[in-house]
Short mmCIF file of C-alpha atoms and ligand atoms in Angstrom, two decimals:
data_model
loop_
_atom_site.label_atom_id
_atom_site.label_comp_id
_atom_site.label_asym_id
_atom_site.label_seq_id
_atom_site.Cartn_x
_atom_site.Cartn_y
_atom_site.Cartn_z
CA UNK A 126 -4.73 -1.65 -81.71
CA UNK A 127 -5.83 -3.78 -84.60
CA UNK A 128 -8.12 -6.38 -83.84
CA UNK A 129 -8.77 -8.98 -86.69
CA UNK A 130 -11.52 -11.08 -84.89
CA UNK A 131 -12.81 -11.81 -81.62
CA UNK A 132 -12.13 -15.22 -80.58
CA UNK A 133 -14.49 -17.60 -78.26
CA UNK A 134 -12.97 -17.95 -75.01
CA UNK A 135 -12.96 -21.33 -73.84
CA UNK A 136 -12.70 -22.92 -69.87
CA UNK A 137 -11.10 -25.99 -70.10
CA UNK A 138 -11.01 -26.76 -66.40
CA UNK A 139 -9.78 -25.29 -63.11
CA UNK A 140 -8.26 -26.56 -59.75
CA UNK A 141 -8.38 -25.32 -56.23
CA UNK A 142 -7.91 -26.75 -52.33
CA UNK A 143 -10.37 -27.71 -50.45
CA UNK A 144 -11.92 -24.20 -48.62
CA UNK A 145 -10.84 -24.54 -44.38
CA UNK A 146 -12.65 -22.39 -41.45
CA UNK A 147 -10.57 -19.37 -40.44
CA UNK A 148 -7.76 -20.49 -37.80
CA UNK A 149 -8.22 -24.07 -38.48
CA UNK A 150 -6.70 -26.58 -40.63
CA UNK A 151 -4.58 -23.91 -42.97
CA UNK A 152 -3.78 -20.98 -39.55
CA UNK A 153 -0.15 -21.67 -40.64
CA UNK A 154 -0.43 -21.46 -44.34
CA UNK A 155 0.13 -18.16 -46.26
CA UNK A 156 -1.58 -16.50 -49.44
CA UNK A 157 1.48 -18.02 -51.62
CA UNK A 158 1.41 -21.74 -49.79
CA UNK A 159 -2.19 -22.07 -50.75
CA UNK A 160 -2.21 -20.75 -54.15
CA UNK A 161 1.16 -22.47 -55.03
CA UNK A 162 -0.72 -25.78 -53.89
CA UNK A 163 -3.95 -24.71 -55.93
CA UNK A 164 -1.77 -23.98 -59.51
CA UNK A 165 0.46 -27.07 -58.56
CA UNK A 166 -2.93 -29.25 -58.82
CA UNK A 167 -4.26 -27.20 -62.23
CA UNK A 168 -0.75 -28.02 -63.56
CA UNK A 169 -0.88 -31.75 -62.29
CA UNK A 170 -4.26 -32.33 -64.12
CA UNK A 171 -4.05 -30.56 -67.44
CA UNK A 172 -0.46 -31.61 -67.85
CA UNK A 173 1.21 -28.25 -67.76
CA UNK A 174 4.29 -27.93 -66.87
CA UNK A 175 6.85 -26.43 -68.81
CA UNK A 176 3.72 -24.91 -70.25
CA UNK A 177 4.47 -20.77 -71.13
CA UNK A 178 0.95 -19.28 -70.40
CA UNK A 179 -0.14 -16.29 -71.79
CA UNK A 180 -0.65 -14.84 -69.09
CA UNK A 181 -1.46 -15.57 -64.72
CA UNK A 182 -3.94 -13.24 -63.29
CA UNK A 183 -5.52 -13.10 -59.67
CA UNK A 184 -5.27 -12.11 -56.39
CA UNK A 185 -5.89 -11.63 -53.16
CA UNK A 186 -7.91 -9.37 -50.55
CA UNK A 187 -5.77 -9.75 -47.99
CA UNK A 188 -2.01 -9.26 -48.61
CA UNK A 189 1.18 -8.47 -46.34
CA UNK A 190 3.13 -6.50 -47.92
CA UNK A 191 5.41 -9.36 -49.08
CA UNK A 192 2.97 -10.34 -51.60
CA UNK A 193 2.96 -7.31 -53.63
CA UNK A 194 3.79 -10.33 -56.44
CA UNK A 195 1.94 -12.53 -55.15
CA UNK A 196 0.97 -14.37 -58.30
CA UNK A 197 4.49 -14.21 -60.07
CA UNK A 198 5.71 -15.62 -56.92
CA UNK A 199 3.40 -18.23 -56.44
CA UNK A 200 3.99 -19.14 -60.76
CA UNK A 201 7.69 -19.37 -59.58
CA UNK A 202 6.62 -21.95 -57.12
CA UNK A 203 5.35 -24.41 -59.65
CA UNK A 204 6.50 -26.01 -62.74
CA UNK A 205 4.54 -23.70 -65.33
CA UNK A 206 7.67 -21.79 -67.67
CA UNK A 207 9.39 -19.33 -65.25
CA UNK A 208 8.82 -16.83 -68.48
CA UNK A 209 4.92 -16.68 -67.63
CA UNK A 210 3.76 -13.31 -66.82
CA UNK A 211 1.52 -13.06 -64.31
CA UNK A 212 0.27 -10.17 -62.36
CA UNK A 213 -2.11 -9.06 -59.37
CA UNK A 214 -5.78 -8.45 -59.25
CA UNK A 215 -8.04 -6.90 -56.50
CA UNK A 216 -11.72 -5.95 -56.70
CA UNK A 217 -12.51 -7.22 -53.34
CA UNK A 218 -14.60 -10.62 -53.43
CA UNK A 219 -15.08 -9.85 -57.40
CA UNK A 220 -11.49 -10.68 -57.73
CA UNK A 221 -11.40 -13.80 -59.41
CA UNK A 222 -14.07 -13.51 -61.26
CA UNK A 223 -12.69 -9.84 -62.60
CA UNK A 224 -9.43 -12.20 -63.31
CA UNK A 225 -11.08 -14.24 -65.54
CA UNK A 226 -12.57 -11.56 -67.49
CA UNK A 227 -9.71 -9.59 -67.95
CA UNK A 228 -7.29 -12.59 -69.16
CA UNK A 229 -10.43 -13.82 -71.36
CA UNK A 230 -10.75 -10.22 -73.48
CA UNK A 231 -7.23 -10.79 -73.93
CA UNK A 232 -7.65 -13.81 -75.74
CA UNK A 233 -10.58 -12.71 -77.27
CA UNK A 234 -9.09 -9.81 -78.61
CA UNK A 235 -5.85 -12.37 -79.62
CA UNK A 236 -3.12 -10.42 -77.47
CA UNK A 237 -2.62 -14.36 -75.95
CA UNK A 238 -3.50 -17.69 -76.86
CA UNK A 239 -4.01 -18.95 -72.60
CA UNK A 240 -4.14 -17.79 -69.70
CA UNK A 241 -5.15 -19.03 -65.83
CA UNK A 242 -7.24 -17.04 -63.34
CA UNK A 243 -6.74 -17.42 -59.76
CA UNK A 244 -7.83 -16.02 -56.02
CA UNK A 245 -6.63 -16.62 -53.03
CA UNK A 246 -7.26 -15.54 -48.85
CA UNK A 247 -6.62 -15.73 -45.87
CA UNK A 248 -8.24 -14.76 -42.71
CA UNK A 249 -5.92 -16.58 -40.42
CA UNK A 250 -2.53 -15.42 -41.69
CA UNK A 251 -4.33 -11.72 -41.69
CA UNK A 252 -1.70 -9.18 -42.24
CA UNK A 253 -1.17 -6.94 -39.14
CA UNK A 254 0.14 -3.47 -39.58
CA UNK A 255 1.62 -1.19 -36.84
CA UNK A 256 0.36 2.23 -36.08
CA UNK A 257 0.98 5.14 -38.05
CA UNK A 258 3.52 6.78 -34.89
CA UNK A 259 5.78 3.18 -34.76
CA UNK A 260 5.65 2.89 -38.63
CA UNK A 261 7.13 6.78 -38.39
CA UNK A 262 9.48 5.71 -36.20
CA UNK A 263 10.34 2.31 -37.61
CA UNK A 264 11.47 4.45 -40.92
CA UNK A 265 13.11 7.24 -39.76
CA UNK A 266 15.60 3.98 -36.80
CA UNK A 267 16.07 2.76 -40.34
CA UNK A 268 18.06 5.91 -41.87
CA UNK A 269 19.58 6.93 -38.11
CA UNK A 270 23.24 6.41 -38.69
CA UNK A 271 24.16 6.57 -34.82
CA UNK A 272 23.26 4.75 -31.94
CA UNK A 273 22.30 8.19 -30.22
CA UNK A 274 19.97 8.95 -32.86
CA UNK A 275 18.39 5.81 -32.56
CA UNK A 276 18.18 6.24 -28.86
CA UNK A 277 16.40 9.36 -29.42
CA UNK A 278 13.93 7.87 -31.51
CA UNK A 279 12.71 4.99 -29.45
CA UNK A 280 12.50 7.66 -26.62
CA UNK A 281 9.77 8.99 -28.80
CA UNK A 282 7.64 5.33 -28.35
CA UNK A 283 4.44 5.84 -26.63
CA UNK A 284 2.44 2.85 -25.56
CA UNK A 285 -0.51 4.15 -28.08
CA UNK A 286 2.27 3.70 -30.75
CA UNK A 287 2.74 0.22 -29.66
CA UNK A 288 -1.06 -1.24 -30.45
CA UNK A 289 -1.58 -3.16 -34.04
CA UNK A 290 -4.10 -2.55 -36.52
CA UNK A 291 -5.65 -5.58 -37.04
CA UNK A 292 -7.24 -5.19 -40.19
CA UNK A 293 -11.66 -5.17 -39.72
CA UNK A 294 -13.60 -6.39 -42.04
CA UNK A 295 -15.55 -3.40 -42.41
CA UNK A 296 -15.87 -1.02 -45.15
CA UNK A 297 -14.09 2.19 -44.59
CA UNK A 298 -16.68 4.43 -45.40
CA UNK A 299 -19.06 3.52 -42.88
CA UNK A 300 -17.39 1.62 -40.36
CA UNK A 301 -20.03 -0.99 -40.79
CA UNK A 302 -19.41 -5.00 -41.19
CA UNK A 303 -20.33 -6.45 -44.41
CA UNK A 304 -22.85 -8.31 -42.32
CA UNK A 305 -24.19 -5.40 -40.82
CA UNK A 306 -25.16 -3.59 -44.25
CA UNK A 307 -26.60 -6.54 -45.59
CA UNK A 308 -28.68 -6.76 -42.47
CA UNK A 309 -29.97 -3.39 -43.14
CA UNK A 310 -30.85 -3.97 -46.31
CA UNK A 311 -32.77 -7.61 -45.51
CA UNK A 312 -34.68 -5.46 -43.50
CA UNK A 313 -35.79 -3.31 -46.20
CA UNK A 314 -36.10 -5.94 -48.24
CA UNK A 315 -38.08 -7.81 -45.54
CA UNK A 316 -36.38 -11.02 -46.19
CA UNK A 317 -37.79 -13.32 -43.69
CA UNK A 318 -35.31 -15.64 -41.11
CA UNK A 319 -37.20 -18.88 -42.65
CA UNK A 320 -36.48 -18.13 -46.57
CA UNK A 321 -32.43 -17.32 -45.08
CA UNK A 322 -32.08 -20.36 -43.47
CA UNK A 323 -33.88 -22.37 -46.38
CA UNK A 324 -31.39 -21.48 -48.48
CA UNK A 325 -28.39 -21.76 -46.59
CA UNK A 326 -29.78 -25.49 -45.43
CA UNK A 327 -30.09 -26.10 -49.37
CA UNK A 328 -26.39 -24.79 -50.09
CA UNK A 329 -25.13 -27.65 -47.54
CA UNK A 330 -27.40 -30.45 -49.11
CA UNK A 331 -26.74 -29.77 -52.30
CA UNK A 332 -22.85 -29.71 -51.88
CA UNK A 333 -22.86 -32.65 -49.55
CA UNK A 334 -24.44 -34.74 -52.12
CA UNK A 335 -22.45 -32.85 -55.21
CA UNK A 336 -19.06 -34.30 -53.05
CA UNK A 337 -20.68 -37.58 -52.31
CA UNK A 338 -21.53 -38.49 -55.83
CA UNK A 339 -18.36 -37.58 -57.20
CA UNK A 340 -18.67 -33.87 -58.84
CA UNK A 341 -15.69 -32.57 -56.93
CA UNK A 342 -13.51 -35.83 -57.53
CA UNK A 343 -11.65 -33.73 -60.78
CA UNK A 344 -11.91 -29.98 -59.45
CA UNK A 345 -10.36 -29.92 -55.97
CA UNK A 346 -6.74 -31.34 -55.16
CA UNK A 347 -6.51 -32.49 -51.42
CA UNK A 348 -4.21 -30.31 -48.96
CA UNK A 349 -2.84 -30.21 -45.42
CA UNK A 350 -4.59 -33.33 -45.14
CA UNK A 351 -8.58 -31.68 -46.06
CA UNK A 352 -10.08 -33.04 -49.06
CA UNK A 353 -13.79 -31.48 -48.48
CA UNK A 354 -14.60 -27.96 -47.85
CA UNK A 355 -14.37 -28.23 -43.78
CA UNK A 356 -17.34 -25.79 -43.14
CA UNK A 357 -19.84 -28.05 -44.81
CA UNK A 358 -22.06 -29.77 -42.93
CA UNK A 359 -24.48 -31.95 -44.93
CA UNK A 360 -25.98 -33.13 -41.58
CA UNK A 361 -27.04 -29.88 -40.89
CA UNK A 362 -30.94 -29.41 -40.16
CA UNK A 363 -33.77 -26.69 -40.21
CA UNK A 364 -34.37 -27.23 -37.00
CA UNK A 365 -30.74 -26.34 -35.35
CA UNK A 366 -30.11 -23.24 -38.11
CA UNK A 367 -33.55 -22.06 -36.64
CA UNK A 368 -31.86 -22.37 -33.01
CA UNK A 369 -28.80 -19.85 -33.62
CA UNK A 370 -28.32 -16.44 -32.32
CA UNK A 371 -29.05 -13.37 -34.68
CA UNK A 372 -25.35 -11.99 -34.90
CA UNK A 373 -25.29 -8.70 -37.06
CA UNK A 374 -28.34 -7.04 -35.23
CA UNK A 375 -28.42 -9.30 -32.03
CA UNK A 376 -32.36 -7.50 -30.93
CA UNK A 377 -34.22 -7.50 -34.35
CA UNK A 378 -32.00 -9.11 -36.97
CA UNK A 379 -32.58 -12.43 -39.24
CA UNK A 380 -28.50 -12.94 -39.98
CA UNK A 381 -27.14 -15.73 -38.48
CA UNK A 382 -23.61 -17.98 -38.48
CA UNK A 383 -25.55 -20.40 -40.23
CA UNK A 384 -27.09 -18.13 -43.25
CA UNK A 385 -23.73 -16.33 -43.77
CA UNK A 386 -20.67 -17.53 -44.64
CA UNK A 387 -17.99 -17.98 -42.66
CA UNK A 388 -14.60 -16.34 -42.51
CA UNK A 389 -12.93 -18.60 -44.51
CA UNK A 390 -8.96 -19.87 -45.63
CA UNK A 391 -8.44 -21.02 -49.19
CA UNK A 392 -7.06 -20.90 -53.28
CA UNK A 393 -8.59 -21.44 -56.54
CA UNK A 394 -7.90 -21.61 -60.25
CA UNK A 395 -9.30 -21.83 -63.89
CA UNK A 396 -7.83 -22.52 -67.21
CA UNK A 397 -8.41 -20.50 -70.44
CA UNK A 398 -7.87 -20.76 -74.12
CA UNK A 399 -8.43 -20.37 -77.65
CA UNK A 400 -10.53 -23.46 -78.90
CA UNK A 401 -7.10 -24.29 -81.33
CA UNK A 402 -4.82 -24.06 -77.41
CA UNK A 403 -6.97 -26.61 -75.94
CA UNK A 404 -7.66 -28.80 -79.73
CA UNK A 405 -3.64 -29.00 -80.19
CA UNK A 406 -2.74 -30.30 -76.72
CA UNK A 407 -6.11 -32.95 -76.72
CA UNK A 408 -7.60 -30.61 -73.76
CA UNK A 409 -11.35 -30.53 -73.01
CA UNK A 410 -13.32 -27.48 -73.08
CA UNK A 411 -16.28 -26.95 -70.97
CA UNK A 412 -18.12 -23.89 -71.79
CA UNK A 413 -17.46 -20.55 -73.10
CA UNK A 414 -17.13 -17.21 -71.32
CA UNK A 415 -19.32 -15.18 -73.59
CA UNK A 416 -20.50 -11.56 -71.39
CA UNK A 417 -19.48 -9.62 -68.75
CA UNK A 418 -20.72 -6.90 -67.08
CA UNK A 419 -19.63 -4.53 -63.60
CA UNK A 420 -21.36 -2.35 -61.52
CA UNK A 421 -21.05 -0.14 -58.79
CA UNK A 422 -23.82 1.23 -56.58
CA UNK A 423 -23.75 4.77 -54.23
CA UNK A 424 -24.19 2.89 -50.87
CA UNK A 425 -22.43 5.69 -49.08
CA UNK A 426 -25.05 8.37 -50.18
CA UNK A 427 -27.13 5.67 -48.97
CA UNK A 428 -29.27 5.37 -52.60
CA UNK A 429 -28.23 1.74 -52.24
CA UNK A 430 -27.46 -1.14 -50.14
CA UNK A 431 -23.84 -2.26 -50.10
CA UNK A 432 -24.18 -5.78 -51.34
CA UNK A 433 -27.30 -4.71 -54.60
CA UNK A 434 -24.74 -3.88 -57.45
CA UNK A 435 -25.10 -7.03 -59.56
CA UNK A 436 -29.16 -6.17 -59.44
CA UNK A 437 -27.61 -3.94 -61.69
CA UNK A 438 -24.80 -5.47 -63.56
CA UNK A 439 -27.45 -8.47 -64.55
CA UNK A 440 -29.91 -6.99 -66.34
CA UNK A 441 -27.41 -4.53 -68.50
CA UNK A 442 -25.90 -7.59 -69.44
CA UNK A 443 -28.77 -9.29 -70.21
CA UNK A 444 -30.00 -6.70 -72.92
CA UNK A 445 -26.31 -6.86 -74.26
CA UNK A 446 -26.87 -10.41 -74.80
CA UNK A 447 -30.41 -9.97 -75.87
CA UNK A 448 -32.18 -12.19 -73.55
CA UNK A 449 -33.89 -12.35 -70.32
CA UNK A 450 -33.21 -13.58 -66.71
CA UNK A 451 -35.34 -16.83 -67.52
CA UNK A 452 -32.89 -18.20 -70.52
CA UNK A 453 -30.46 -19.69 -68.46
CA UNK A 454 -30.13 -23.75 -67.01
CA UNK A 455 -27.86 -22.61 -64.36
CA UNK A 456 -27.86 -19.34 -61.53
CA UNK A 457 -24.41 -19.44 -59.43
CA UNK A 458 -25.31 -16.45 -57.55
CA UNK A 459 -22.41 -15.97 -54.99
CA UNK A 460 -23.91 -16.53 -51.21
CA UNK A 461 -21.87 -13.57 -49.46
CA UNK A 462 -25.15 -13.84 -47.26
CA UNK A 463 -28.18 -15.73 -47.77
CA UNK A 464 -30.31 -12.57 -47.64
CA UNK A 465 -27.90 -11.23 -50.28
CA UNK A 466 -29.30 -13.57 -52.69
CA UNK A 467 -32.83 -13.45 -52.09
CA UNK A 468 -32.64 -9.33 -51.88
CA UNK A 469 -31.28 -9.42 -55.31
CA UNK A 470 -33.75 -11.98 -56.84
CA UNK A 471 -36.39 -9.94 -55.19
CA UNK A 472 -35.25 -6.93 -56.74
CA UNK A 473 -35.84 -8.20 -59.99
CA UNK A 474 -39.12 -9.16 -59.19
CA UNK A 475 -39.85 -5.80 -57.69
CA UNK A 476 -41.96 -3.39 -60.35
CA UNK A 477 -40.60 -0.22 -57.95
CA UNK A 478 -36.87 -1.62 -58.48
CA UNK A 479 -37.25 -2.72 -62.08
CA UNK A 480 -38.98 0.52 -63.00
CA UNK A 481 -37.80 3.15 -60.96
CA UNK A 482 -33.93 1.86 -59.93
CA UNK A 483 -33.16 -0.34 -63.24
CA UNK A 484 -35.38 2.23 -65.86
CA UNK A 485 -37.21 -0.81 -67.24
CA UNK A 486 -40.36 -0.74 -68.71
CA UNK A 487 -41.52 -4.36 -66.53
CA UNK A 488 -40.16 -6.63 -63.98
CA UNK A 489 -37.34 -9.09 -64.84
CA UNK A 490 -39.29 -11.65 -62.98
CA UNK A 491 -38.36 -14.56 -61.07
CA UNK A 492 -35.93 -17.73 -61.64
CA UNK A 493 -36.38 -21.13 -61.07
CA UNK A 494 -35.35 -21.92 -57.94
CA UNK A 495 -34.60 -25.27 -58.84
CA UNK A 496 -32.16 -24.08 -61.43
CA UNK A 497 -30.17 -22.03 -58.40
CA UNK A 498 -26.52 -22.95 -56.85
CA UNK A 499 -27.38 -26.51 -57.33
CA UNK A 500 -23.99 -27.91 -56.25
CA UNK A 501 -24.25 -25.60 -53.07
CA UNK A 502 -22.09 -22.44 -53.21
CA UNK A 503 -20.29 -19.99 -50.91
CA UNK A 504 -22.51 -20.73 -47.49
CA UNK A 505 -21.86 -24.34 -47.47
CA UNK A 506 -18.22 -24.37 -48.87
CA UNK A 507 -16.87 -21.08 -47.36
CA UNK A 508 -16.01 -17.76 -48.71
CA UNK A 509 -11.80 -17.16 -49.12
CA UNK A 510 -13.10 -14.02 -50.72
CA UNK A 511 -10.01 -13.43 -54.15
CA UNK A 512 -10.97 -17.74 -54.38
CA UNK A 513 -14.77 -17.50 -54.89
CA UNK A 514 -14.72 -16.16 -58.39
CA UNK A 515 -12.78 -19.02 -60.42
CA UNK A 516 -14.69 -21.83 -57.77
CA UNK A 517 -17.72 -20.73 -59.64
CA UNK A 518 -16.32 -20.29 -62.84
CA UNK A 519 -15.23 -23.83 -63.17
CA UNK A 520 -18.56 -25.09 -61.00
CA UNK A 521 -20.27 -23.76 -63.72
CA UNK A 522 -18.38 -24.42 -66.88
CA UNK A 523 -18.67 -28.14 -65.35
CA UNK A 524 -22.26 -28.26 -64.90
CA UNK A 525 -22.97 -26.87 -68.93
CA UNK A 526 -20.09 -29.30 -69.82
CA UNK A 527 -22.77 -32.14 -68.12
CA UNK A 528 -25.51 -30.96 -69.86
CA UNK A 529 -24.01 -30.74 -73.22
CA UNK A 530 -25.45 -27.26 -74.02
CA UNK A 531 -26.99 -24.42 -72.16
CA UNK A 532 -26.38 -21.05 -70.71
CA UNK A 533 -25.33 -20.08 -66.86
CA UNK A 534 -25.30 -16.62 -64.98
CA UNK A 535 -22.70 -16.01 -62.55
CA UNK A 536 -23.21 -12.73 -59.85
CA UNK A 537 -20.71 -11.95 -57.00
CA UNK A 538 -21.30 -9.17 -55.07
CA UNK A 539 -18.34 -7.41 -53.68
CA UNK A 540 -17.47 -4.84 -51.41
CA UNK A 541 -17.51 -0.92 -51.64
CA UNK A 542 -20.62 -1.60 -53.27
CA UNK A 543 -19.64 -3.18 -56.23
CA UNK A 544 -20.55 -6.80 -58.40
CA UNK A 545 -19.21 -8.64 -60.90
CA UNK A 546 -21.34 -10.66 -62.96
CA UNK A 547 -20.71 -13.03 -66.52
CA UNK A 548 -22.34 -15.53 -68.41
CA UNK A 549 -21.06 -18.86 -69.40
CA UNK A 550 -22.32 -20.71 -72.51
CA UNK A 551 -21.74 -24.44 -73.67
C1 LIG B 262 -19.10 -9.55 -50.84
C2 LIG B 262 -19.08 -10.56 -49.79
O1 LIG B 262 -18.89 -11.71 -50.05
S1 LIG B 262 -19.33 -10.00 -48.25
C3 LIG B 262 -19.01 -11.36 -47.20
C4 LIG B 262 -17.68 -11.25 -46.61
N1 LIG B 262 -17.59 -12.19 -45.50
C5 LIG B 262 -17.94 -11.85 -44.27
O2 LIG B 262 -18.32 -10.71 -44.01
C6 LIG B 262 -17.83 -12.90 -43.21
C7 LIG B 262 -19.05 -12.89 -42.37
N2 LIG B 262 -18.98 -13.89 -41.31
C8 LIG B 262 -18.55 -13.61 -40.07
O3 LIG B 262 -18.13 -12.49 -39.78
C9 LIG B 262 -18.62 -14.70 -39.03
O4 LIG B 262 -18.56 -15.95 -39.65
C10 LIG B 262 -19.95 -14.60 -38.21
C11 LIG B 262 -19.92 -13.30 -37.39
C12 LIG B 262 -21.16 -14.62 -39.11
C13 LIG B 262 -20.09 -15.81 -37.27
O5 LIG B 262 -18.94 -15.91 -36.54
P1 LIG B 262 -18.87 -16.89 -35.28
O6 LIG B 262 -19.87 -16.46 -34.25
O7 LIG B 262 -17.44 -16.97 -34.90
O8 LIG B 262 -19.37 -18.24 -35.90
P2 LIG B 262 -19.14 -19.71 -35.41
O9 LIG B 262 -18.44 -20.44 -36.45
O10 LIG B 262 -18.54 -19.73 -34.03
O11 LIG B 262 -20.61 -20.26 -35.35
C14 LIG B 262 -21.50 -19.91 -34.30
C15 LIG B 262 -22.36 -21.14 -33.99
O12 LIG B 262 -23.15 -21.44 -35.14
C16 LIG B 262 -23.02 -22.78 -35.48
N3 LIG B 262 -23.16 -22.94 -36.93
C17 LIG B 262 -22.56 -22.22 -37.88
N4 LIG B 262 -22.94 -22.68 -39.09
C18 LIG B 262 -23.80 -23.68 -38.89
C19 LIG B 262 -24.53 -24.54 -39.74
N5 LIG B 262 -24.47 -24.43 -41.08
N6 LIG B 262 -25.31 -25.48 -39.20
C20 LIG B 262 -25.38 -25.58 -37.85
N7 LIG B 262 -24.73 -24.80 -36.98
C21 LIG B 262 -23.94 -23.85 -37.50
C22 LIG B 262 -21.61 -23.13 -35.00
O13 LIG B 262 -21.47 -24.51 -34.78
C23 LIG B 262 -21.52 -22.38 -33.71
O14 LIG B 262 -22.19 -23.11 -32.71
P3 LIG B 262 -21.53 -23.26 -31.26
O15 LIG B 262 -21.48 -21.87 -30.72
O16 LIG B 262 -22.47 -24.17 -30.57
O17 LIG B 262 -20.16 -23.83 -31.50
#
């Protein structure tokens, strides 16, 4: 492959729908209605259609099997060129970030010119599969040519056969919730119920107050009749996220509803180009994707907790970039669970960690608070897992695009042990 030069990447904007509770507002919407209505509103505002992108990546985490296209099939749905390629993504709740990244190397690299990145889930419309006897069945009534045969085969139906597999979300190799591993690892952590509710409190605040003065007004395109994230309560107070039941280790455990996030229904997008793209069609640009970095941690040995991998992407990407966890204005550190994000900040306070875990000669040290999720993030909005990654992308590109200059860090943790961290520049 010859590669001339590597181009800046630029985000001029994203779109997505307002982020709905599991089984409430969107329990009749699919993976496709959502992210159709999420590209329809990118398309609306930066005046694309007829537009032949480079390229559509995203995805979802949970998928029937009718949306093994999902994205192409969503891109037919909307007025961008039907000649758009477009293809699907999965690293679990990394997804749309990973999106980004991959269709932003392309256009670093100058294999296209722009490109969108998008996520999508569902709880509510949760695929349901059959068991392993009916699908057996179900495949070999589908070949039978007579109606004897087919007789013979439904003969073969046990009531076991006849129970769905509703899918858990749990991760395969240890049967555990999400919830339930990061519980373990607050614990070793000791990440007090106080500092968990704290932050969760602040995530609700600071959104409430984002939406009320405005900051959301030209990222998020009403639907089904929602135009705020419906799991944020701004009202919320110390007092009544003290109150709630533990729920991952009802005896001894800190975890609440409240401090993690719900199970959650929604679609996002972000736009991407070459700084000439967005110059010839008079399009803003709001920061620059300028780093990534992945990582994967061996939570099944049990070296590691689950939800710890970006403790690890971060600083690798940090000495790529040649500068330390302090050099940034903005930290949009995914809330998967509030304890998730103080176990990885206190990680990187932690000498043991930093010295014996990360190989580093010193600490990374601590952030300023103040500088954290300050437009609230995943536990006040809600968590459609593929749609988290390009929410924060565009958040953030938004926020440096305020400032005028300046340098963010994004970190999403993901399932099977994994995160997905980058770092946006104005
Ligand atoms: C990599 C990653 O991102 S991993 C993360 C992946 N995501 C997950 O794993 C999802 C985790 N979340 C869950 O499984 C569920 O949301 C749970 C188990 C935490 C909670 O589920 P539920 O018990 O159904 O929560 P529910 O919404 O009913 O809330 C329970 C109570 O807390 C209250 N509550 C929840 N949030 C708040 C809040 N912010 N302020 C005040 N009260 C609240 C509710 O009103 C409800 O009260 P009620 O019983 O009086 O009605």
């Amino acid at each position: 492959m010859k590669v001339d030069k590597v181009r800046k990447v630029a985000i001029i904007g994203g779109n997505r729908i307002p982020f709905a509770r599991s089984n409430s507002v969107y329990s009749h919407a699919s993976n496709q209605d959502m992210l159709t209505a999420a590209l329809n509103g990118l398309v609306e505002r930066y005046k694309l259609a007829g537009e032949l992108m480079g390229e559509v990546a995203g995805g979802a985490v949970m998928k029937h099997s009718r949306d093994f296209n999902l994205v192409r099939e969503s891109v037919l749905s909307t007025q961008l060129a039907p000649e758009t390629p477009c293809y699907d993504v999965q690293q679990a709740c990394g997804t749309g970030l990973e999106a980004a990244i991959l269709v932003a190397n392309k256009i670093a690299l100058g294999q296209i010119d722009c490109a969108i990145a998008c996520g999508v889930d569902t709880t509510s419309d949760a695929p349901i599969g059959v068991s392993e006897g009916l699908r057996k069945i179900l495949l070999d009534l589908n070949r039978a040519k007579t109606t004897p045969d087919r007789l013979k085969l439904l003969a073969k139906l046990r009531p076991k056969d006849l129970m769905p597999l509703i899918p858990a979300n749990s991760e395969p190799r240890t049967g555990l919730a999400m919830g339930e591993h990061c519980q373990i690892t607050a614990k070793e952590w000791n990440i007090p119920r106080d500092e968990q509710d704290l932050l969760a409190y602040n995530s609700h605040v600071n959104m409430a107050k984002a939406y009320d003065e405005g900051f959301f007004d030209d990222m998020i395109t009403p639907y089904m009749g929602l135009d705020r994230d419906n799991n944020l309560r701004g009202n919320t107070t110390l007092e009544k996220l003290a109150s709630l039941k533990p729920v991952f280790d009802r005896e001894n455990g800190t975890m609440t509803a409240a401090n993690s996030t719900p199970l959650t229904d929604g679609a996002s997008s972000v736009l991407l180009a070459t700084e000439e793209w967005a110059k010839e069609r008079g399009l803003p640009i709001l920061a620059y994707i300028t780093y990534c970095e992945t990582a994967a941690v061996d939570f099944v040995g049990k070296k590691e907790g689950l939800l710890i991998a970006p403790a690890y992407a971060v600083p690798r990407m940090l000495d790529r970039a040649g500068i330390t966890l302090q050099d940034f204005d903005f930290y949009e550190v995914h809330e998967a669970f509030a304890a998730q994000v103080l176990y990885t900040l206190k990680a990187w306070e932690d000498e043991k960690f930093c010295k014996e875990r990360l190989g580093r000669d010193g600490v990374l040290g601590s952030i300023d608070r103040s500088k954290l999720n300050i437009k609230g993030s995943s536990l006040a909005a809600g968590h459609p897992f593929a749609a988290t990654g390009a929410r924060i992308v565009h958040t953030l590109a938004k926020l440096l695009n305020e400032k005028g200059s300046g340098r963010g860090l994004i970190s999403i943790c993901a399932a099977g042990g994994q995160g997905v961290t980058a770092i946006l520049e104005k």
